[in-house]
Coordinates of C-alpha atoms in Angstrom, one line a residue:
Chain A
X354 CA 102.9 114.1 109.1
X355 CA 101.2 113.8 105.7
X356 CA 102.4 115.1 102.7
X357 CA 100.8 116.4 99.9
X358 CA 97.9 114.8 98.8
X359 CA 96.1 114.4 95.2
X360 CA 93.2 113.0 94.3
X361 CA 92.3 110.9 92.1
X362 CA 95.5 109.0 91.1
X363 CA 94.4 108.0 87.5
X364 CA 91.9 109.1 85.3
X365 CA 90.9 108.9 81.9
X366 CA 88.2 111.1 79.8
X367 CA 87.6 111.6 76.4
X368 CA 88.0 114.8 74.2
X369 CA 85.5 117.6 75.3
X370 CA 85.3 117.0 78.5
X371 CA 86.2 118.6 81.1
X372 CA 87.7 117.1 84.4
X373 CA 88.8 118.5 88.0
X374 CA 91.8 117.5 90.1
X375 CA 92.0 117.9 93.8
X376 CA 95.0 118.6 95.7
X377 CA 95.4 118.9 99.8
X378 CA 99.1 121.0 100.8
X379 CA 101.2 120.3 103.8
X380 CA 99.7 121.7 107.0
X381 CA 100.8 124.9 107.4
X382 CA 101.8 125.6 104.0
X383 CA 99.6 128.4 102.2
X384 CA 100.9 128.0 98.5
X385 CA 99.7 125.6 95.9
X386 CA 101.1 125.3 92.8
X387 CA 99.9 122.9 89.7
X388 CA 102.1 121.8 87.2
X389 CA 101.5 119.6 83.9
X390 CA 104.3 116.8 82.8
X391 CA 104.1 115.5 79.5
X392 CA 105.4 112.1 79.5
X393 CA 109.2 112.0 79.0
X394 CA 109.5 115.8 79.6
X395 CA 110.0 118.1 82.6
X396 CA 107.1 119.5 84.4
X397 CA 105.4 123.1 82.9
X398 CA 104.2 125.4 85.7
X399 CA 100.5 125.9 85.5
X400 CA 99.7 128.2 88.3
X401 CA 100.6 129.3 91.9
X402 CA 98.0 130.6 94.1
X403 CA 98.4 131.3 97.4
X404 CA 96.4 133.3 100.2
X405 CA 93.2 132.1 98.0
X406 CA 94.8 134.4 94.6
X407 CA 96.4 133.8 91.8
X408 CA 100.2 134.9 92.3
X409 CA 101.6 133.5 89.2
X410 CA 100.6 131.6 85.7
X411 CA 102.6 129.9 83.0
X412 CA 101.6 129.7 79.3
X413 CA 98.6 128.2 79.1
X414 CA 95.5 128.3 77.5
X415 CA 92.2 129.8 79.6
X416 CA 90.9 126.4 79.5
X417 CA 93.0 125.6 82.3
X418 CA 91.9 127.4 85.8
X419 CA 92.2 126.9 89.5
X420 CA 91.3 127.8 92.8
X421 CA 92.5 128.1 96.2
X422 CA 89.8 127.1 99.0
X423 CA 89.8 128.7 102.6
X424 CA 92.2 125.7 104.1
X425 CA 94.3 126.6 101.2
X426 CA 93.6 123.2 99.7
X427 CA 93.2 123.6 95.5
X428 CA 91.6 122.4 92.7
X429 CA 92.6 122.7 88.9
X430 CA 90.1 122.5 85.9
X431 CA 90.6 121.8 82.7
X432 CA 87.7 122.1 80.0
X433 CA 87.1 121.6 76.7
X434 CA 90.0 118.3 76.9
X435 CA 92.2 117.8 74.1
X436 CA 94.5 114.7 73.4
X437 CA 97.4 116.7 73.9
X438 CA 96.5 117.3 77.6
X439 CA 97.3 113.9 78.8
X440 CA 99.8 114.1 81.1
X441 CA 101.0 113.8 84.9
X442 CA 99.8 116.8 86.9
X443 CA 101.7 117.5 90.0
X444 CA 100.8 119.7 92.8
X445 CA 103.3 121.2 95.4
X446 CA 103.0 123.3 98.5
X447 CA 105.5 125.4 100.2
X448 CA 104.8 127.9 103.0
X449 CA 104.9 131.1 101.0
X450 CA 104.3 132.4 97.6
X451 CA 106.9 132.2 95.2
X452 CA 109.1 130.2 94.6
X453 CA 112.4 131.2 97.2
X454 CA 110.9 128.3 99.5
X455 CA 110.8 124.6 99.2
X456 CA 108.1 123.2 97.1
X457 CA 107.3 119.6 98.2
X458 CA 105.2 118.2 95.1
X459 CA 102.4 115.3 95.2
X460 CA 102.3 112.0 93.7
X461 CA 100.8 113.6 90.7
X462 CA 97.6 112.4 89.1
X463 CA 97.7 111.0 85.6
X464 CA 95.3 112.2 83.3
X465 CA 94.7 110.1 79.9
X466 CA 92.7 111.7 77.4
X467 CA 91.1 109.2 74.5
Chain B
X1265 CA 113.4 133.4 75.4
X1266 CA 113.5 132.0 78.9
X1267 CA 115.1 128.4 78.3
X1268 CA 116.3 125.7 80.6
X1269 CA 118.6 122.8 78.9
X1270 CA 120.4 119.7 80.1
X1271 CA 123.1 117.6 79.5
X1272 CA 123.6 114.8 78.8
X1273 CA 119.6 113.1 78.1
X1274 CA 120.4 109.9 79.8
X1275 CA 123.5 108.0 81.4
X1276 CA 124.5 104.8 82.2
X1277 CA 127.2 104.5 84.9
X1278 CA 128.5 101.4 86.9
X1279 CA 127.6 101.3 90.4
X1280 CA 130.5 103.6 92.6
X1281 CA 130.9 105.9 90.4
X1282 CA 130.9 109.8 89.9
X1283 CA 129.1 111.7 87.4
X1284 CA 128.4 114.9 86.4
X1285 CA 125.2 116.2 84.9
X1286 CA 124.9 119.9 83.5
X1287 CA 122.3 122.3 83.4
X1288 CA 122.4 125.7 81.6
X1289 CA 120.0 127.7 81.7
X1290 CA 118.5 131.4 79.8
X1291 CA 116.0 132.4 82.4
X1292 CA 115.9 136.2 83.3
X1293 CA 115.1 138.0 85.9
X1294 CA 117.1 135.0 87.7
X1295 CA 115.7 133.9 91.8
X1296 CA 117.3 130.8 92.0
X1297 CA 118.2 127.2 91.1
X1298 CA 117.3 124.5 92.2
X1299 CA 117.5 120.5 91.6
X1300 CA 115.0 117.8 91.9
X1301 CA 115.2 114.0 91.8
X1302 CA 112.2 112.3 90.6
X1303 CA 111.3 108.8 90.4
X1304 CA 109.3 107.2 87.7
X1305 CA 105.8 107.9 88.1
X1306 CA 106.1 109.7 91.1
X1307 CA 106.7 113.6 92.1
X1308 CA 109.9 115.7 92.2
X1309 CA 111.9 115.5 95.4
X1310 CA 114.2 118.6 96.1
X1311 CA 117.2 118.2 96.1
X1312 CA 119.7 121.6 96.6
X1313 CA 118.6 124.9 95.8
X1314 CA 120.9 128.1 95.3
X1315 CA 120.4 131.6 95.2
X1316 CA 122.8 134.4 93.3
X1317 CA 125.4 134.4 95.8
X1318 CA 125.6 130.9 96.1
X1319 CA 128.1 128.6 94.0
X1320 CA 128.0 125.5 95.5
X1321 CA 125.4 123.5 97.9
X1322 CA 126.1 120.0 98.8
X1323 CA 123.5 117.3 100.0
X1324 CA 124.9 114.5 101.1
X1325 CA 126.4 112.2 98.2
X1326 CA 125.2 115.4 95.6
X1327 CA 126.5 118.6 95.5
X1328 CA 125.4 121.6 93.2
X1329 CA 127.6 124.6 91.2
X1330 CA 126.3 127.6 90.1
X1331 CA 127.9 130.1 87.8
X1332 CA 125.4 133.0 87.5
X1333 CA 127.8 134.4 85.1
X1334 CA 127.8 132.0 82.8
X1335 CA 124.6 130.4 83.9
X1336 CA 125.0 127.2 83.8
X1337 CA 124.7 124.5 86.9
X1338 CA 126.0 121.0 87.8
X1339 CA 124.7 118.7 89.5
X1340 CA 127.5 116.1 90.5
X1341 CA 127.1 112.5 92.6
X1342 CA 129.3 110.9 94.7
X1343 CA 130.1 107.0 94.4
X1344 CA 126.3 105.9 93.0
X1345 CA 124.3 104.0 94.2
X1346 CA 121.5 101.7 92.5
X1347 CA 119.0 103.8 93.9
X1348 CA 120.1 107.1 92.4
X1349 CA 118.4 105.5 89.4
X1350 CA 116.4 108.3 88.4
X1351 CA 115.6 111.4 85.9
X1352 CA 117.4 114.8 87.7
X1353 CA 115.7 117.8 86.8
X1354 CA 117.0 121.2 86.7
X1355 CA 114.4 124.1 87.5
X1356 CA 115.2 127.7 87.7
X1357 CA 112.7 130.4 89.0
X1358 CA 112.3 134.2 87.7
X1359 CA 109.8 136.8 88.7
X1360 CA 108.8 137.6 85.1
X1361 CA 106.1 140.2 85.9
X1362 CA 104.6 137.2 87.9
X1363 CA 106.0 134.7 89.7
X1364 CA 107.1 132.0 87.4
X1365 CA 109.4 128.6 87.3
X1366 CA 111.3 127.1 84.3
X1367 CA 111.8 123.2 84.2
X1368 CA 114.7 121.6 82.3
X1369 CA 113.5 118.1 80.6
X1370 CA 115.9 116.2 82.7
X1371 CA 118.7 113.5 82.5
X1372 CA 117.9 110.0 82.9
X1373 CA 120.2 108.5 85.3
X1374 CA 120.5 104.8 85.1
X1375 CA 122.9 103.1 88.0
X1376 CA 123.9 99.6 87.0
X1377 CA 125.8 97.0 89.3

């Protein structure tokens, strides 16, 4: 049984642009939720979305959105890239919305932002 | 100011032994708490989670302590092994208005033979 699934693994832009990462949840699990991970700190919550809505969203600017598709697979944008938004961003899924269940979180994809 | 801190940064402990890492924590309205083990490079891995009525959760070699009282948390691990080499990361969860989770910065656990 897969897990979660991210795509792509490794990217690297420059400043101004914008970029789109792709995450796939467990079957059967309705809830996404993206996080960002500076390197050598613990994860920020981004957003949680689940039943194709935003249910929840952590301090960040409005350059950062998302959205839930139909199969409840997600994808977070980010315009307008800074330096400061290199990082590893993790997605996780869980069955409901929330945060009471398990989240099982993806392999990340590291963004690097010259 | 909802705030998660842990205890110590980073440790260094000889293969076979116990240790004890600590977590305390600011967050309000409080859901739950919960510990992950991550890997370098790689995503978080749960661990134990605990609700408000819940002081201790075991899972396998690690068991968990909560005080809501005091709110703090501990995260303690039975004779190490090399592959417990990892950063431990403390999370709690609140519904502030929205739901919402709080992320410690971790310890770094290093497991030497």
């Amino acid at each position: 049984d897969a897990g979660v699934t991210q795509s792509p693994t490794h990217l690297i832009k420059t400043r101004g642009q914008q970029v789109t990462l792709r995450c796939s949840p467990i079957s059967g699990h309705k809830s996404v939720s993206w996080y960002q991970q500076v390197l050598g700190q613990g994860p920020q919550f981004i957003f949680q979305y689940y039943e194709k809505e935003e249910r929840g969203r952590g301090n960040f600017p409005d350059r950062f959105s998302a959205r839930q598709f139909p199969n409840y697979s997600s994808e977070l944008n980010v315009n307008a890239l800074l330096l400061g938004d290199s990082a590893l961003y993790l997605c996780a899924s869980s069955l409901r919305q929330g945060f009471t269940n398990e989240q099982f979180f993806g392999p990340g994809t590291r963004l690097t932002v010259l | 100011k909802n705030q998660v801190e842990q205890s110590p940064q980073s440790l260094i402990i000889l293969e076979g032994k116990n240790c004890t890492l600590q977590c305390n924590y600011t967050v309000s309205p409080f859901s739950n708490l919960r510990w992950y083990k991550q890997d370098t490079g790689r995503g978080p891995v749960s661990l134990t989670i605990m609700t408000f009525s819940e002081n201790t959760k075991s899972n396998g070699r690690y068991t968990a302590t909560l005080d809501a009282d005091t709110k703090q948390s501990s995260l303690h691990i039975t004779a190490s092994q090399l592959s417990d080499s990892a950063s431990y990361i403390c999370v709690v969860s609140a519904y502030t208005g929205a739901n919402n989770l709080f992320f410690g910065t971790g310890t770094r656990l290093t497991v030497i033979p």
